[in-house]
CSV table of C-alpha atoms and ligand atoms in Angstrom, one decimal:
chain,number,residue,atom,x,y,z
P,3,UNK,CA,17.4,9.7,-14.8
P,4,UNK,CA,20.5,7.3,-13.7
P,5,UNK,CA,19.4,3.8,-15.3
P,6,UNK,CA,21.0,2.1,-12.1
P,7,UNK,CA,18.8,3.4,-9.2
P,8,UNK,CA,16.2,1.4,-8.3
P,9,UNK,CA,12.7,2.5,-9.0
P,10,UNK,CA,10.7,1.6,-5.7
P,11,UNK,CA,7.0,2.2,-5.5
P,12,UNK,CA,5.6,3.3,-1.9
P,13,UNK,CA,2.4,1.7,-1.2
P,14,UNK,CA,1.0,3.0,2.7
P,15,UNK,CA,-1.7,1.7,4.5
P,16,UNK,CA,-2.1,0.0,7.9
P,17,UNK,CA,-2.7,-3.6,6.1
P,18,UNK,CA,-5.3,-4.8,8.5
P,19,UNK,CA,-4.6,-7.2,7.1
P,20,UNK,CA,-3.0,-7.2,3.8
P,21,UNK,CA,-5.2,-8.6,1.3
P,22,UNK,CA,-5.0,-9.8,-2.5
P,23,UNK,CA,-6.5,-6.3,-3.5
P,24,UNK,CA,-3.3,-4.9,-1.9
P,25,UNK,CA,-0.5,-7.6,-3.2
P,26,UNK,CA,-2.4,-8.0,-6.8
P,27,UNK,CA,-2.2,-4.3,-7.3
P,28,UNK,CA,1.3,-3.8,-6.4
P,29,UNK,CA,2.6,-6.6,-8.5
P,30,UNK,CA,0.6,-5.2,-11.3
P,31,UNK,CA,2.5,-1.7,-11.1
P,32,UNK,CA,5.5,-3.2,-11.2
P,33,UNK,CA,4.4,-5.0,-14.3
P,34,UNK,CA,3.3,-2.2,-15.9
P,35,UNK,CA,6.8,-0.9,-15.5
P,36,UNK,CA,6.4,1.9,-13.7
P,37,UNK,CA,8.5,0.7,-10.8
P,38,UNK,CA,10.8,-2.2,-10.2
P,39,UNK,CA,9.7,-3.2,-6.8
P,40,UNK,CA,6.9,-2.2,-4.2
P,41,UNK,CA,7.2,-1.5,-0.7
P,42,UNK,CA,4.2,-2.4,1.3
P,43,UNK,CA,4.6,0.6,4.0
P,44,UNK,CA,2.9,-0.6,7.0
P,45,UNK,CA,1.7,2.3,9.0
P,46,UNK,CA,1.6,2.8,12.6
P,47,UNK,CA,-1.7,4.8,12.5
P,48,UNK,CA,-3.4,6.3,9.3
P,49,UNK,CA,-4.0,10.0,9.7
P,50,UNK,CA,-7.2,9.5,8.2
P,51,UNK,CA,-8.2,6.9,10.6
P,52,UNK,CA,-7.5,8.6,14.0
P,53,UNK,CA,-9.7,6.6,15.5
P,54,UNK,CA,-8.5,3.0,14.6
P,55,UNK,CA,-9.9,1.5,17.7
P,56,UNK,CA,-9.7,-2.3,19.1
P,57,UNK,CA,-10.0,-3.6,15.3
P,58,UNK,CA,-6.2,-2.3,14.6
P,59,UNK,CA,-3.9,-5.6,14.9
P,60,UNK,CA,-1.1,-5.3,17.1
P,61,UNK,CA,1.6,-3.5,14.2
P,62,UNK,CA,4.3,-6.3,14.3
P,63,UNK,CA,1.1,-8.7,13.9
P,64,UNK,CA,0.5,-6.2,10.7
P,65,UNK,CA,4.3,-6.6,9.6
P,66,UNK,CA,4.1,-10.1,9.7
P,67,UNK,CA,1.1,-10.7,7.8
P,68,UNK,CA,2.8,-8.5,4.9
P,69,UNK,CA,5.5,-10.3,5.1
P,70,UNK,CA,4.0,-13.5,4.3
P,71,UNK,CA,1.8,-12.1,1.6
P,72,UNK,CA,4.7,-10.6,0.1
P,73,UNK,CA,6.1,-14.4,-0.5
P,74,UNK,CA,3.2,-14.0,-3.3
P,75,UNK,CA,5.3,-11.2,-5.1
P,76,UNK,CA,7.6,-12.9,-7.5
P,77,UNK,CA,10.4,-11.4,-5.7
P,78,UNK,CA,9.4,-7.7,-6.2
P,79,UNK,CA,6.9,-7.2,-3.2
P,80,UNK,CA,9.0,-6.2,0.0
P,81,UNK,CA,7.7,-5.0,3.6
P,82,UNK,CA,9.3,-1.9,5.3
P,83,UNK,CA,8.7,-1.1,9.1
P,84,UNK,CA,10.6,2.2,8.0
P,85,UNK,CA,7.1,4.3,9.4
P,86,UNK,CA,6.5,2.1,12.3
P,87,UNK,CA,9.9,3.8,13.4
P,88,UNK,CA,8.9,7.3,12.8
P,89,UNK,CA,6.9,9.7,15.0
P,90,UNK,CA,3.1,9.4,14.8
P,91,UNK,CA,1.0,10.2,13.3
P,92,UNK,CA,3.2,9.6,10.3
P,93,UNK,CA,2.5,12.1,7.2
P,94,UNK,CA,3.7,10.8,3.8
P,95,UNK,CA,5.6,13.7,3.3
P,96,UNK,CA,7.6,12.9,6.2
P,97,UNK,CA,8.2,9.0,5.4
P,98,UNK,CA,9.1,10.0,1.7
P,99,UNK,CA,11.5,12.6,2.6
P,100,UNK,CA,12.8,10.6,5.3
P,101,UNK,CA,13.3,7.4,3.0
P,102,UNK,CA,15.2,9.7,0.1
P,103,UNK,CA,17.7,10.4,3.1
P,104,UNK,CA,17.8,6.7,4.3
P,105,UNK,CA,18.2,5.8,0.2
P,106,UNK,CA,20.0,8.2,-1.3
P,107,UNK,CA,20.5,5.9,-4.2
P,108,UNK,CA,16.8,4.7,-4.7
P,109,UNK,CA,13.9,6.9,-6.8
P,110,UNK,CA,11.0,6.5,-5.2
P,111,UNK,CA,7.7,6.6,-6.3
P,112,UNK,CA,4.4,7.2,-4.5
P,113,UNK,CA,1.4,4.9,-5.1
P,114,UNK,CA,-2.3,6.2,-4.4
P,115,UNK,CA,-5.5,4.8,-5.6
P,116,UNK,CA,-7.6,7.7,-7.9
P,117,UNK,CA,-10.3,8.7,-4.4
P,118,UNK,CA,-6.7,9.5,-3.1
P,119,UNK,CA,-5.6,11.3,-5.8
P,120,UNK,CA,-8.9,13.5,-6.1
P,121,UNK,CA,-8.5,14.4,-2.7
P,122,UNK,CA,-4.8,15.0,-2.5
P,123,UNK,CA,-4.6,19.1,-2.6
P,124,UNK,CA,-6.0,18.2,1.0
P,125,UNK,CA,-2.5,16.1,2.0
P,126,UNK,CA,0.1,17.9,4.2
P,127,UNK,CA,2.6,19.3,2.1
P,128,UNK,CA,1.4,18.1,-1.3
P,129,UNK,CA,3.0,20.4,-3.1
P,130,UNK,CA,6.3,19.2,-1.5
P,131,UNK,CA,5.4,15.6,-2.5
P,132,UNK,CA,4.2,16.7,-5.9
P,133,UNK,CA,7.5,18.3,-6.7
P,134,UNK,CA,9.8,15.9,-5.6
P,135,UNK,CA,8.3,12.5,-6.3
P,136,UNK,CA,6.3,10.9,-9.1
P,137,UNK,CA,2.9,9.3,-8.1
P,138,UNK,CA,1.5,6.6,-9.6
P,139,UNK,CA,-2.5,6.8,-10.0
P,140,UNK,CA,-4.5,3.8,-10.2
P,141,UNK,CA,-8.3,3.4,-10.9
P,142,UNK,CA,-10.5,1.6,-8.0
P,143,UNK,CA,-12.6,-0.8,-10.4
P,144,UNK,CA,-11.4,-3.6,-12.7
P,145,UNK,CA,-10.3,-2.3,-15.9
P,146,UNK,CA,-9.2,1.2,-14.5
P,147,UNK,CA,-6.3,3.5,-15.5
P,148,UNK,CA,-2.8,3.4,-14.3
P,149,UNK,CA,-1.1,6.4,-14.6
P,150,UNK,CA,2.0,8.3,-13.4
P,151,UNK,CA,2.4,12.1,-12.7
P,152,UNK,CA,6.2,12.9,-12.8
P,153,UNK,CA,7.3,16.0,-10.7
P,154,UNK,CA,8.0,18.0,-14.5
P,155,UNK,CA,4.3,17.8,-14.9
P,156,UNK,CA,4.5,14.7,-18.0
P,157,UNK,CA,1.6,12.0,-17.5
P,158,UNK,CA,2.4,8.8,-18.6
P,159,UNK,CA,-0.5,6.4,-18.8
P,160,UNK,CA,0.0,1.9,-18.8
P,161,UNK,CA,-0.9,0.0,-21.9
P,162,UNK,CA,-2.7,-2.2,-20.3
P,163,UNK,CA,-5.6,-1.6,-17.3
P,164,UNK,CA,-4.3,-2.5,-14.0
P,165,UNK,CA,-6.2,-5.1,-12.2
P,166,UNK,CA,-8.8,-4.4,-9.1
P,167,UNK,CA,-9.8,-6.7,-7.0
P,168,UNK,CA,-12.8,-5.1,-5.2
P,169,UNK,CA,-12.3,-6.0,-1.6
P,170,UNK,CA,-11.1,-4.2,1.6
P,171,UNK,CA,-9.7,-4.8,5.3
P,172,UNK,CA,-13.4,-4.2,6.3
P,173,UNK,CA,-14.9,-6.6,4.6
P,174,UNK,CA,-12.1,-9.2,5.4
P,175,UNK,CA,-12.5,-8.7,9.3
P,176,UNK,CA,-16.3,-9.0,9.1
P,177,UNK,CA,-15.6,-11.9,7.4
P,178,UNK,CA,-13.3,-13.5,10.2
P,179,UNK,CA,-15.6,-12.6,13.1
P,180,UNK,CA,-18.9,-14.1,11.3
P,181,UNK,CA,-17.7,-16.9,8.8
P,182,UNK,CA,-14.0,-18.1,9.3
P,183,UNK,CA,-14.6,-20.4,6.3
P,184,UNK,CA,-16.1,-18.2,3.7
P,185,UNK,CA,-14.7,-18.2,0.2
P,186,UNK,CA,-14.0,-14.5,0.3
P,187,UNK,CA,-11.4,-15.4,2.7
P,188,UNK,CA,-9.9,-18.1,0.9
P,189,UNK,CA,-10.0,-15.9,-2.4
P,190,UNK,CA,-8.3,-12.7,-1.0
P,191,UNK,CA,-6.1,-13.7,2.2
P,192,UNK,CA,-2.6,-15.7,1.3
P,193,UNK,CA,-3.2,-18.9,3.1
P,194,UNK,CA,-0.1,-18.3,5.4
P,195,UNK,CA,-2.2,-15.0,6.3
P,196,UNK,CA,-4.9,-16.7,7.4
P,197,UNK,CA,-3.1,-19.3,9.2
P,198,UNK,CA,-1.7,-16.6,10.8
P,199,UNK,CA,-4.9,-14.9,11.8
P,200,UNK,CA,-6.3,-18.6,13.2
P,201,UNK,CA,-3.2,-18.8,15.3
P,202,UNK,CA,-2.9,-15.6,16.9
P,203,UNK,CA,-6.9,-15.0,17.3
P,204,UNK,CA,-6.8,-11.8,15.3
P,205,UNK,CA,-9.9,-10.0,14.7
P,206,UNK,CA,-12.2,-12.0,16.7
P,207,UNK,CA,-11.7,-14.9,14.6
P,208,UNK,CA,-13.5,-18.3,16.1
P,209,UNK,CA,-14.7,-16.5,19.2
Y,20,ATP,P1,-9.7,-1.0,5.5
Y,20,ATP,O1,-11.3,-1.3,4.9
Y,20,ATP,O2,-9.4,-1.6,6.9
Y,20,ATP,O3,-9.9,0.6,5.3
Y,20,ATP,P2,-7.9,-1.3,3.0
Y,20,ATP,O4,-7.7,-2.6,2.6
Y,20,ATP,O5,-9.1,-0.8,2.4
Y,20,ATP,O6,-9.0,-1.9,4.6
Y,20,ATP,P3,-5.6,-0.5,4.1
Y,20,ATP,O7,-5.1,-1.7,4.5
Y,20,ATP,O8,-4.9,1.1,4.5
Y,20,ATP,O9,-7.4,-0.1,3.4
Y,20,ATP,O10,-5.0,-0.4,2.3
Y,20,ATP,C1,-3.6,0.1,1.8
Y,20,ATP,C2,-3.3,0.7,0.9
Y,20,ATP,O11,-4.3,-0.1,-0.3
Y,20,ATP,C3,-4.4,2.1,0.7
Y,20,ATP,O12,-3.8,2.8,0.2
Y,20,ATP,C4,-5.5,1.7,0.5
Y,20,ATP,O13,-6.0,2.7,-0.6
Y,20,ATP,C5,-5.4,0.8,-0.8
Y,20,ATP,N1,-6.5,-0.5,-1.2
Y,20,ATP,C6,-7.3,-0.6,-0.4
Y,20,ATP,N2,-8.2,-1.7,-0.8
Y,20,ATP,C7,-7.3,-2.0,-2.0
Y,20,ATP,C8,-7.7,-2.8,-3.4
Y,20,ATP,N3,-8.6,-3.7,-3.3
Y,20,ATP,N4,-7.0,-2.6,-3.9
Y,20,ATP,C9,-6.3,-2.0,-4.7
Y,20,ATP,N5,-5.7,-1.2,-3.4
Y,20,ATP,C10,-6.6,-1.3,-2.2
């Protein structure tokens, strides 16, 4: 491995909206030493959630909120609009191969939860991804495992479990609709993201 190549973790999702579960996990992966930085890869539409409906905020807003949240990232979180410029639906394999072509000096690694890892065999061209990119898998409960599966078949486990925040975009959208002053929102959303949502009237807030 060329030590000068920046190791970049790709963490994809709808980020609708981005929350501390996302940023906390991304930072945990950096701190564990598996990557130098994480790119939050905002998807235009998740292939697993084809019928997102009106609950899905516009891509420009989801990108803007992710950029605000990334400011909590100790300089190690970036937001990428790369996938939003690709044909829809975009699959991880397409994104990763296109990224590698666009940034030949970077060493990309894919980050996913253990639930996705368990059904990884259903992903499009999973064997191409597996053979070409390290995959970082995290447990979806506090004190869960964090490990990296390399294309050569090696598995490396982090010394410390990664902190997991049990929160989802669905819960937060519900709270925004029904109780915009709730503690959950204050705890799990970056204050600038919450202000952005209120200022732009996203997710039915304040209606
Ligand atoms: P929704 O409820 O709208 O599905 P979500 O937050 O679960 O929201 P995404 O915004 O698509 O879903 O999440 C982006 C990525 O972060 C996905 O890979 C998802 O598995 C992962 N993720 C979601 N919630 C958490 C969490 N609390 N901690 C760590 N990772 C999470």
